[in-house]
PDB file of C-alpha atoms in Angstrom:
ATOM      1  CA  MET A   2      10.103 -17.160  14.709  1.00 40.00           C
ATOM      2  CA  LEU A   3      10.649 -15.757  11.423  1.00 46.00           C
ATOM      3  CA  LEU A   4       7.355 -14.193  10.114  1.00 52.00           C
ATOM      4  CA  ASP A   5       5.522 -16.119   6.806  1.00 63.00           C
ATOM      5  CA  ILE A   6       5.967 -12.533   4.990  1.00 73.00           C
ATOM      6  CA  PRO A   7       5.471 -12.523   1.089  1.00 78.00           C
ATOM      7  CA  LYS A   8       8.491 -13.025  -0.508  1.00 82.00           C
ATOM      8  CA  ILE A   9       9.141 -13.463  -4.552  1.00 90.00           C
ATOM      9  CA  GLU A  10       9.355 -16.963  -5.339  1.00 94.00           C
ATOM     10  CA  THR A  11       9.572 -18.216  -8.991  1.00 96.00           C
ATOM     11  CA  ILE A  12       7.737 -21.388  -9.723  1.00 95.00           C
ATOM     12  CA  LYS A  13       8.155 -23.241 -13.238  1.00 95.00           C
ATOM     13  CA  THR A  14       5.070 -23.742 -16.494  1.00 95.00           C
ATOM     14  CA  LYS A  15       5.101 -25.649 -19.659  1.00 95.00           C
ATOM     15  CA  SER A  16       7.146 -22.523 -21.033  1.00 96.00           C
ATOM     16  CA  GLY A  17       8.943 -21.165 -18.933  1.00 96.00           C
ATOM     17  CA  CYS A  18       8.540 -19.587 -15.435  1.00 96.00           C
ATOM     18  CA  ALA A  19       6.855 -17.056 -13.888  1.00 97.00           C
ATOM     19  CA  ARG A  20       8.013 -14.884 -10.118  1.00 97.00           C
ATOM     20  CA  ILE A  21       5.244 -14.611  -8.266  1.00 96.00           C
ATOM     21  CA  LYS A  22       4.253 -13.401  -4.762  1.00 94.00           C
ATOM     22  CA  ARG A  23       1.836 -15.195  -2.354  1.00 92.00           C
ATOM     23  CA  ASP A  24      -0.458 -13.464   0.524  1.00 92.00           C
ATOM     24  CA  TYR A  25      -1.868 -15.870   2.081  1.00 89.00           C
ATOM     25  CA  PHE A  26      -3.061 -13.392   4.615  1.00 90.00           C
ATOM     26  CA  ASN A  27      -4.559 -11.525   2.368  1.00 94.00           C
ATOM     27  CA  GLN A  28      -5.754 -14.635   0.295  1.00 94.00           C
ATOM     28  CA  ARG A  29      -4.265 -12.986  -3.284  1.00 95.00           C
ATOM     29  CA  ILE A  30      -1.480 -13.673  -5.464  1.00 96.00           C
ATOM     30  CA  LYS A  31       0.825 -10.845  -7.849  1.00 97.00           C
ATOM     31  CA  LEU A  32       2.318 -11.647 -10.380  1.00 97.00           C
ATOM     32  CA  VAL A  33       5.457 -10.001 -11.056  1.00 96.00           C
ATOM     33  CA  SER A  34       7.361 -11.291 -14.079  1.00 96.00           C
ATOM     34  CA  PHE A  35       7.583 -14.153 -16.104  1.00 97.00           C
ATOM     35  CA  THR A  36       8.223 -15.824 -19.529  1.00 97.00           C
ATOM     36  CA  GLY A  37       7.106 -17.903 -22.145  1.00 97.00           C
ATOM     37  CA  GLU A  38       3.437 -17.969 -22.834  1.00 97.00           C
ATOM     38  CA  ILE A  39       1.140 -15.924 -20.330  1.00 97.00           C
ATOM     39  CA  ASP A  40      -1.710 -18.849 -20.480  1.00 97.00           C
ATOM     40  CA  ASP A  41       0.691 -21.292 -18.909  1.00 97.00           C
ATOM     41  CA  VAL A  42       1.235 -18.976 -16.564  1.00 97.00           C
ATOM     42  CA  MET A  43      -2.089 -18.308 -15.577  1.00 96.00           C
ATOM     43  CA  SER A  44      -3.172 -22.153 -15.940  1.00 94.00           C
ATOM     44  CA  GLN A  45      -0.630 -22.316 -13.371  1.00 93.00           C
ATOM     45  CA  LEU A  46      -1.607 -19.738 -10.898  1.00 93.00           C
ATOM     46  CA  ILE A  47      -5.427 -21.222 -11.014  1.00 90.00           C
ATOM     47  CA  ASP A  48      -3.674 -24.515 -10.238  1.00 88.00           C
ATOM     48  CA  LEU A  49      -1.796 -23.256  -7.170  1.00 85.00           C
ATOM     49  CA  ASN A  50      -5.634 -22.608  -6.211  1.00 82.00           C
ATOM     50  CA  LYS A  51      -7.120 -25.854  -5.747  1.00 76.00           C
ATOM     51  CA  GLU A  52      -7.862 -25.651  -2.270  1.00 71.00           C
ATOM     52  CA  GLY A  53      -9.702 -22.191  -2.680  1.00 76.00           C
ATOM     53  CA  SER A  54      -7.164 -19.946  -0.922  1.00 84.00           C
ATOM     54  CA  ILE A  55      -6.971 -17.020  -3.564  1.00 92.00           C
ATOM     55  CA  GLY A  56      -9.493 -15.250  -4.730  1.00 94.00           C
ATOM     56  CA  LYS A  57      -7.499 -12.338  -6.535  1.00 96.00           C
ATOM     57  CA  ILE A  58      -4.478 -12.152  -8.984  1.00 97.00           C
ATOM     58  CA  PHE A  59      -3.446  -8.918 -10.174  1.00 98.00           C
ATOM     59  CA  ALA A  60      -0.292  -7.343 -11.460  1.00 98.00           C
ATOM     60  CA  VAL A  61       1.107  -3.835 -12.337  1.00 98.00           C
ATOM     61  CA  ILE A  62       2.022  -3.656 -16.296  1.00 98.00           C
ATOM     62  CA  LEU A  63       2.557  -0.994 -18.886  1.00 98.00           C
ATOM     63  CA  LYS A  64       0.355  -0.158 -20.646  1.00 98.00           C
ATOM     64  CA  GLN A  65       1.087  -1.919 -24.295  1.00 98.00           C
ATOM     65  CA  GLU A  66       0.506  -5.355 -22.167  1.00 98.00           C
ATOM     66  CA  ILE A  67      -3.258  -4.410 -21.300  1.00 98.00           C
ATOM     67  CA  PRO A  68      -4.614  -6.056 -24.281  1.00 98.00           C
ATOM     68  CA  LEU A  69      -2.852  -9.398 -22.845  1.00 97.00           C
ATOM     69  CA  TYR A  70      -4.219  -9.291 -19.742  1.00 98.00           C
ATOM     70  CA  LYS A  71      -7.610  -8.221 -20.395  1.00 98.00           C
ATOM     71  CA  GLU A  72      -8.003 -10.843 -23.103  1.00 97.00           C
ATOM     72  CA  ARG A  73      -7.499 -13.518 -20.273  1.00 97.00           C
ATOM     73  CA  GLY A  74      -9.837 -11.432 -17.555  1.00 97.00           C
ATOM     74  CA  PHE A  75      -8.349  -9.208 -16.151  1.00 98.00           C
ATOM     75  CA  ILE A  76      -9.779  -5.615 -15.290  1.00 98.00           C
ATOM     76  CA  ILE A  77      -7.463  -2.679 -14.920  1.00 98.00           C
ATOM     77  CA  GLU A  78      -7.988  -1.339 -11.226  1.00 98.00           C
ATOM     78  CA  ALA A  79      -5.690   2.179 -11.005  1.00 98.00           C
ATOM     79  CA  LYS A  80      -2.728   3.738 -12.591  1.00 98.00           C
ATOM     80  CA  VAL A  81       0.201   4.686 -11.058  1.00 97.00           C
ATOM     81  CA  ASP A  82       2.411   7.275 -13.113  1.00 96.00           C
ATOM     82  CA  GLN A  83       6.048   7.044 -13.580  1.00 95.00           C
ATOM     83  CA  PHE A  84       5.411   3.719 -11.604  1.00 96.00           C
ATOM     84  CA  LEU A  85       7.750   1.658 -13.953  1.00 95.00           C
ATOM     85  CA  LYS A  86      11.102   3.235 -14.581  1.00 91.00           C
ATOM     86  CA  GLY A  87       9.569   6.376 -15.129  1.00 92.00           C
ATOM     87  CA  GLU A  88       6.482   4.472 -17.455  1.00 96.00           C
ATOM     88  CA  ALA A  89       2.766   4.623 -16.197  1.00 97.00           C
ATOM     89  CA  GLY A  90       1.789   1.360 -14.100  1.00 98.00           C
ATOM     90  CA  TYR A  91      -1.714   0.179 -14.246  1.00 98.00           C
ATOM     91  CA  PHE A  92      -3.289  -2.862 -11.753  1.00 98.00           C
ATOM     92  CA  VAL A  93      -4.954  -5.302 -13.265  1.00 98.00           C
ATOM     93  CA  SER A  94      -6.644  -7.671 -11.360  1.00 98.00           C
ATOM     94  CA  ARG A  95      -8.791 -11.122 -11.948  1.00 97.00           C
ATOM     95  CA  PHE A  96     -10.765 -11.910  -9.415  1.00 96.00           C
ATOM     96  CA  LEU A  97     -10.922 -15.933  -8.531  1.00 94.00           C
ATOM     97  CA  THR A  98     -14.700 -15.905  -6.842  1.00 91.00           C
ATOM     98  CA  THR A  99     -17.665 -13.823  -7.263  1.00 91.00           C
ATOM     99  CA  ASP A 100     -17.528 -12.900  -3.474  1.00 91.00           C
ATOM    100  CA  ARG A 101     -14.401 -11.209  -4.656  1.00 94.00           C
ATOM    101  CA  LYS A 102     -15.275  -8.591  -6.869  1.00 93.00           C
ATOM    102  CA  ILE A 103     -17.897  -7.363  -5.263  1.00 91.00           C
ATOM    103  CA  SER A 104     -17.965  -3.849  -3.729  1.00 88.00           C
ATOM    104  CA  LEU A 105     -20.472  -3.452  -0.464  1.00 84.00           C
ATOM    105  CA  HIS A 106     -20.218   0.307  -0.080  1.00 88.00           C
ATOM    106  CA  LEU A 107     -19.855   1.709  -3.281  1.00 89.00           C
ATOM    107  CA  PRO A 108     -22.306   4.703  -2.199  1.00 92.00           C
ATOM    108  CA  GLU A 109     -20.410   5.082   1.198  1.00 95.00           C
ATOM    109  CA  GLU A 110     -16.739   5.291  -0.697  1.00 95.00           C
ATOM    110  CA  GLU A 111     -17.794   7.865  -3.558  1.00 96.00           C
ATOM    111  CA  GLU A 112     -19.126  10.320  -0.814  1.00 96.00           C
ATOM    112  CA  VAL A 113     -15.368   9.724   1.276  1.00 96.00           C
ATOM    113  CA  LEU A 114     -14.145  10.431  -2.161  1.00 95.00           C
ATOM    114  CA  ILE A 115     -16.450  13.765  -3.464  1.00 95.00           C
ATOM    115  CA  ILE A 116     -15.634  15.162   0.228  1.00 94.00           C
ATOM    116  CA  SER A 117     -11.479  13.917  -0.381  1.00 93.00           C
ATOM    117  CA  ARG A 118     -11.509  15.493  -3.509  1.00 90.00           C
ATOM    118  CA  GLU A 119     -12.457  18.704  -1.950  1.00 89.00           C
ATOM    119  CA  TYR A 120      -9.277  19.528  -0.286  1.00 84.00           C
ATOM    120  CA  THR A 121      -7.009  18.981  -3.419  1.00 67.00           C
ATOM    121  CA  LYS A 122      -6.759  22.225  -3.868  1.00 59.00           C
ATOM    122  CA  GLU A 123      -5.549  23.238   0.080  1.00 58.00           C
ATOM    123  CA  ASP A 124      -2.036  24.610   0.949  1.00 57.00           C
ATOM    124  CA  TYR A 125      -0.856  22.610   3.550  1.00 64.00           C
ATOM    125  CA  ILE A 126       0.284  23.994   6.643  1.00 71.00           C
ATOM    126  CA  GLN A 127       3.478  21.940   7.951  1.00 74.00           C
ATOM    127  CA  PRO A 128       1.715  22.391  12.099  1.00 77.00           C
ATOM    128  CA  VAL A 129       4.707  23.434  14.598  1.00 74.00           C
ATOM    129  CA  TYR A 130       4.249  21.203  17.576  1.00 85.00           C
ATOM    130  CA  GLU A 131       5.404  21.894  21.466  1.00 87.00           C
ATOM    131  CA  LYS A 132       3.860  18.768  23.289  1.00 92.00           C
ATOM    132  CA  TYR A 133       5.012  16.361  20.376  1.00 96.00           C
ATOM    133  CA  THR A 134       8.729  15.385  18.790  1.00 96.00           C
ATOM    134  CA  ILE A 135       9.604  14.370  15.068  1.00 96.00           C
ATOM    135  CA  ARG A 136      11.874  12.009  14.398  1.00 97.00           C
ATOM    136  CA  ASP A 137      13.355   9.256  12.440  1.00 98.00           C
ATOM    137  CA  ALA A 138      12.381   5.604  13.639  1.00 98.00           C
ATOM    138  CA  VAL A 139      14.978   3.141  14.756  1.00 98.00           C
ATOM    139  CA  ILE A 140      15.603  -0.348  15.198  1.00 98.00           C
ATOM    140  CA  ALA A 141      15.253  -0.093  18.628  1.00 98.00           C
ATOM    141  CA  ASP A 142      11.396   1.076  18.398  1.00 98.00           C
ATOM    142  CA  ALA A 143      10.042  -2.125  16.589  1.00 98.00           C
ATOM    143  CA  GLU A 144       8.827  -3.276  20.079  1.00 98.00           C
ATOM    144  CA  GLU A 145       6.808   0.266  20.315  1.00 98.00           C
ATOM    145  CA  LEU A 146       5.832   0.158  16.887  1.00 98.00           C
ATOM    146  CA  ALA A 147       4.308  -2.796  17.037  1.00 97.00           C
ATOM    147  CA  VAL A 148       2.060  -1.794  20.230  1.00 97.00           C
ATOM    148  CA  LEU A 149       0.838   0.929  18.501  1.00 98.00           C
ATOM    149  CA  TYR A 150       0.015  -0.859  15.660  1.00 97.00           C
ATOM    150  CA  ASP A 151      -2.020  -3.736  17.027  1.00 95.00           C
ATOM    151  CA  GLY A 152      -3.992  -1.358  18.956  1.00 95.00           C
ATOM    152  CA  VAL A 153      -5.186   0.624  16.486  1.00 94.00           C
ATOM    153  CA  PHE A 154      -6.131  -2.350  13.950  1.00 92.00           C
ATOM    154  CA  GLU A 155      -8.480  -5.321  14.410  1.00 87.00           C
ATOM    155  CA  THR A 156      -6.349  -6.756  11.401  1.00 84.00           C
ATOM    156  CA  TYR A 157      -3.851  -5.666   8.931  1.00 87.00           C
ATOM    157  CA  PRO A 158      -2.674  -6.109   5.747  1.00 88.00           C
ATOM    158  CA  SER A 159       1.298  -6.815   7.218  1.00 90.00           C
ATOM    159  CA  PRO A 160       2.033  -8.510  10.707  1.00 93.00           C
ATOM    160  CA  MET A 161       3.072  -4.683  11.743  1.00 95.00           C
ATOM    161  CA  ASN A 162       1.614  -6.314  15.505  1.00 93.00           C
ATOM    162  CA  ASP A 163       5.301  -8.482  15.300  1.00 95.00           C
ATOM    163  CA  PRO A 164       8.568  -6.264  16.280  1.00 97.00           C
ATOM    164  CA  GLU A 165      10.415  -8.852  13.853  1.00 96.00           C
ATOM    165  CA  TYR A 166       8.104  -8.449  11.087  1.00 95.00           C
ATOM    166  CA  ILE A 167       9.175  -4.303  11.907  1.00 97.00           C
ATOM    167  CA  ARG A 168      12.710  -4.938  11.806  1.00 97.00           C
ATOM    168  CA  TYR A 169      13.126  -7.070   9.378  1.00 95.00           C
ATOM    169  CA  ALA A 170      11.138  -4.280   7.218  1.00 96.00           C
ATOM    170  CA  MET A 171      13.303  -1.272   8.291  1.00 97.00           C
ATOM    171  CA  GLU A 172      16.249  -3.476   6.967  1.00 96.00           C
ATOM    172  CA  HIS A 173      14.795  -3.827   3.539  1.00 94.00           C
ATOM    173  CA  ASP A 174      14.227  -0.423   2.281  1.00 96.00           C
ATOM    174  CA  VAL A 175      11.203   0.657   4.569  1.00 97.00           C
ATOM    175  CA  MET A 176      11.653   4.077   6.259  1.00 98.00           C
ATOM    176  CA  PHE A 177       9.993   5.051   9.106  1.00 98.00           C
ATOM    177  CA  LYS A 178       8.597   8.378  10.870  1.00 98.00           C
ATOM    178  CA  VAL A 179       7.287   8.473  14.058  1.00 98.00           C
ATOM    179  CA  ALA A 180       5.298  10.922  16.266  1.00 98.00           C
ATOM    180  CA  GLU A 181       5.876  11.077  20.430  1.00 97.00           C
ATOM    181  CA  GLN A 182       4.747  12.560  23.433  1.00 96.00           C
ATOM    182  CA  ASP A 183       6.812  12.222  26.415  1.00 95.00           C
ATOM    183  CA  TYR A 184       8.783   9.585  25.101  1.00 94.00           C
ATOM    184  CA  GLN A 185       5.410   7.189  23.789  1.00 97.00           C
ATOM    185  CA  ILE A 186       4.725   7.027  20.644  1.00 98.00           C
ATOM    186  CA  VAL A 187       1.606   8.136  19.394  1.00 98.00           C
ATOM    187  CA  SER A 188       1.887   7.868  15.266  1.00 98.00           C
ATOM    188  CA  ALA A 189       3.667   6.649  12.565  1.00 98.00           C
ATOM    189  CA  ALA A 190       3.612   6.079   8.779  1.00 98.00           C
ATOM    190  CA  SER A 191       6.256   4.147   6.561  1.00 98.00           C
ATOM    191  CA  ALA A 192       7.672   4.946   3.365  1.00 98.00           C
ATOM    192  CA  ASP A 193       8.438   1.124   1.732  1.00 97.00           C
ATOM    193  CA  MET A 194      10.999   2.213  -1.007  1.00 98.00           C
ATOM    194  CA  ASP A 195      11.491   0.542  -4.640  1.00 96.00           C
ATOM    195  CA  PRO A 196      15.531   1.828  -5.468  1.00 95.00           C
ATOM    196  CA  LEU A 197      15.016  -0.018  -8.637  1.00 93.00           C
ATOM    197  CA  ASN A 198      11.945   1.694 -10.488  1.00 94.00           C
ATOM    198  CA  ASN A 199      12.498   4.811  -8.029  1.00 94.00           C
ATOM    199  CA  ASN A 200       9.146   4.688  -6.253  1.00 96.00           C
ATOM    200  CA  ALA A 201       8.310   4.408  -2.795  1.00 97.00           C
ATOM    201  CA  GLU A 202       4.686   3.217  -1.444  1.00 97.00           C
ATOM    202  CA  MET A 203       3.268   6.022   1.739  1.00 97.00           C
ATOM    203  CA  THR A 204       2.046   3.716   3.947  1.00 96.00           C
ATOM    204  CA  ASP A 205       1.787   1.866   7.933  1.00 96.00           C
ATOM    205  CA  CYS A 206      -0.404   4.838   8.680  1.00 96.00           C
ATOM    206  CA  ALA A 207      -1.416   4.720  12.502  1.00 96.00           C
ATOM    207  CA  THR A 208      -2.343   7.231  15.211  1.00 97.00           C
ATOM    208  CA  LEU A 209      -3.957   6.854  18.727  1.00 97.00           C
ATOM    209  CA  LYS A 210      -7.387   7.735  19.188  1.00 95.00           C
ATOM    210  CA  SER A 211      -6.272   9.758  21.888  1.00 96.00           C
ATOM    211  CA  HIS A 212      -3.974  11.833  19.784  1.00 96.00           C
ATOM    212  CA  ARG A 213      -6.143  12.262  16.575  1.00 94.00           C
ATOM    213  CA  GLY A 214      -6.739  15.917  15.212  1.00 91.00           C
ATOM    214  CA  HIS A 215      -4.135  17.276  15.449  1.00 92.00           C
ATOM    215  CA  GLY A 216      -2.586  17.102  12.259  1.00 91.00           C
ATOM    216  CA  LEU A 217       0.133  14.039  12.840  1.00 95.00           C
ATOM    217  CA  MET A 218      -0.628  12.393  10.106  1.00 95.00           C
ATOM    218  CA  GLY A 219       0.218  14.697   7.890  1.00 92.00           C
ATOM    219  CA  ARG A 220       3.286  15.902   9.529  1.00 94.00           C
ATOM    220  CA  LEU A 221       4.686  12.657   9.136  1.00 96.00           C
ATOM    221  CA  ILE A 222       4.306  12.012   5.737  1.00 95.00           C
ATOM    222  CA  PHE A 223       5.293  15.490   4.507  1.00 93.00           C
ATOM    223  CA  GLU A 224       8.711  14.568   6.025  1.00 96.00           C
ATOM    224  CA  LEU A 225       8.626  11.448   4.752  1.00 97.00           C
ATOM    225  CA  GLU A 226       7.795  13.144   1.219  1.00 96.00           C
ATOM    226  CA  ASN A 227      11.179  15.605   1.861  1.00 95.00           C
ATOM    227  CA  GLU A 228      13.491  12.701   2.700  1.00 97.00           C
ATOM    228  CA  LEU A 229      12.483  11.027  -0.545  1.00 97.00           C
ATOM    229  CA  LYS A 230      12.646  14.340  -2.423  1.00 96.00           C
ATOM    230  CA  HIS A 231      16.574  13.960  -1.137  1.00 95.00           C
ATOM    231  CA  ARG A 232      16.741  10.630  -2.427  1.00 96.00           C
ATOM    232  CA  ASN A 233      15.643  11.145  -6.511  1.00 94.00           C
ATOM    233  CA  TYR A 234      12.170   9.293  -6.044  1.00 96.00           C
ATOM    234  CA  LYS A 235      10.001  10.153  -8.033  1.00 94.00           C
ATOM    235  CA  VAL A 236       6.635   9.112  -7.518  1.00 97.00           C
ATOM    236  CA  LEU A 237       5.106   8.405  -4.449  1.00 98.00           C
ATOM    237  CA  TYR A 238       1.795   6.514  -3.958  1.00 98.00           C
ATOM    238  CA  SER A 239      -0.405   4.878  -1.049  1.00 97.00           C
ATOM    239  CA  THR A 240      -3.792   3.100  -0.920  1.00 96.00           C
ATOM    240  CA  ALA A 241      -5.887   4.212   1.557  1.00 94.00           C
ATOM    241  CA  ARG A 242      -8.912   2.765   2.977  1.00 94.00           C
ATOM    242  CA  SER A 243     -12.424   3.470   0.450  1.00 96.00           C
ATOM    243  CA  ILE A 244     -14.076   3.948   3.260  1.00 94.00           C
ATOM    244  CA  SER A 245     -11.638   5.879   5.730  1.00 91.00           C
ATOM    245  CA  THR A 246     -12.457   9.217   5.211  1.00 94.00           C
ATOM    246  CA  GLY A 247      -9.438  10.763   6.843  1.00 91.00           C
ATOM    247  CA  MET A 248      -6.601   8.812   5.318  1.00 93.00           C
ATOM    248  CA  ASN A 249      -7.994   9.919   2.052  1.00 95.00           C
ATOM    249  CA  VAL A 250      -8.239  13.300   2.932  1.00 93.00           C
ATOM    250  CA  VAL A 251      -4.418  13.898   4.277  1.00 92.00           C
ATOM    251  CA  PHE A 252      -3.142  12.431   0.943  1.00 94.00           C
ATOM    252  CA  ALA A 253      -5.752  14.691  -1.152  1.00 93.00           C
ATOM    253  CA  LYS A 254      -4.518  17.624   1.241  1.00 91.00           C
ATOM    254  CA  HIS A 255      -1.264  16.771   0.810  1.00 91.00           C
ATOM    255  CA  SER A 256      -1.620  17.421  -3.735  1.00 92.00           C
ATOM    256  CA  TYR A 257      -1.826  13.479  -4.075  1.00 95.00           C
ATOM    257  CA  GLU A 258      -4.131  12.717  -7.147  1.00 95.00           C
ATOM    258  CA  TYR A 259      -6.669   9.527  -7.089  1.00 96.00           C
ATOM    259  CA  GLY A 260      -5.916   7.138  -9.621  1.00 97.00           C
ATOM    260  CA  GLY A 261      -8.032   4.436  -9.319  1.00 97.00           C
ATOM    261  CA  ARG A 262      -9.871   1.456  -6.436  1.00 97.00           C
ATOM    262  CA  LEU A 263      -8.845  -1.840  -5.518  1.00 97.00           C
ATOM    263  CA  VAL A 264     -11.116  -3.887  -4.838  1.00 97.00           C
ATOM    264  CA  ASN A 265     -11.690  -5.921  -1.665  1.00 96.00           C
ATOM    265  CA  HIS A 266      -7.806  -6.048  -1.784  1.00 96.00           C
ATOM    266  CA  CYS A 267      -6.601  -5.967   1.521  1.00 93.00           C
ATOM    267  CA  HIS A 268      -7.875  -7.999   4.901  1.00 90.00           C
ATOM    268  CA  ILE A 269      -7.619  -4.808   7.475  1.00 89.00           C
ATOM    269  CA  CYS A 270      -9.607  -4.192  10.532  1.00 84.00           C
ATOM    270  CA  GLY A 271     -11.293  -7.735   9.963  1.00 85.00           C
ATOM    271  CA  GLN A 272     -12.438  -7.486   6.720  1.00 89.00           C
ATOM    272  CA  PHE A 273     -11.132  -7.586   3.091  1.00 93.00           C
ATOM    273  CA  GLU A 274     -11.371  -3.875   1.765  1.00 94.00           C
ATOM    274  CA  ASN A 275     -11.286  -1.857  -0.988  1.00 96.00           C
ATOM    275  CA  MET A 276      -8.039   0.400  -1.360  1.00 96.00           C
ATOM    276  CA  ASN A 277      -8.160   3.893  -3.149  1.00 97.00           C
ATOM    277  CA  ILE A 278      -4.839   4.935  -5.048  1.00 98.00           C
ATOM    278  CA  TRP A 279      -3.408   8.588  -4.089  1.00 98.00           C
ATOM    279  CA  VAL A 280      -0.498   9.065  -6.707  1.00 98.00           C
ATOM    280  CA  LYS A 281       2.138  11.762  -6.519  1.00 97.00           C
ATOM    281  CA  VAL A 282       5.137  12.723  -8.867  1.00 96.00           C
ATOM    282  CA  LEU A 283       7.650  14.325  -7.396  1.00 92.00           C
ATOM    283  CA  SER A 284       8.892  17.160  -9.423  1.00 73.00           C
TER     284      SER A 284
END
């Protein structure tokens, strides 16, 4: 059965059309691009939400477009340098419900951010393993990867517990690296590549609880970065759970810079959570 994967669709407006991604699981709409009047686009998007299943509309825009969106209730949540063909991309969001824009764990999240930033000047030392093998993932790993993600996350923003989705991702510009012990995959991470804009999202980071604390995720990020450098990607970014010290520290250690926080952006581990954006411009 083919999965309900958010894909770009085109909707008509009174003055033009808009390209959007409707994500029912995360209850959000991404406005990718549009022609015509933005007020007509917003009216159409609100109409799409008559059932109340969408709590957030967001877009990634250029600096000069910010006033246009702010006048229509959007706020700036994050910035990623060189995100749009070498120009900075600004993540702007409009919340459709009061609950969706309320952050419940801000004190704890600020503490995580403070701790993470203490690591930004550390030099990353690539660990050498005798018990683990680091390698590229292949299509045949999809079943085992699905088991890994299903065991690590109660819920996840994308259906990573479905091998069909993982195979689909591998065939659509998503590169996975894995760590295995005794031929069992115990840790994995991926790079979701955007060849048009030369950016890549470092994502799908998971390690079995019994294998944490060995620097496996840091090594996988390191390996993905090297591959992306060879492919001439310009900027890398990641969204890490704001409440998770471990993943925020991993990216801070690898010289990623904090770019902002996306409020209630993903449904992960059984609830909506804020996501910190970390950014690294490759030389």
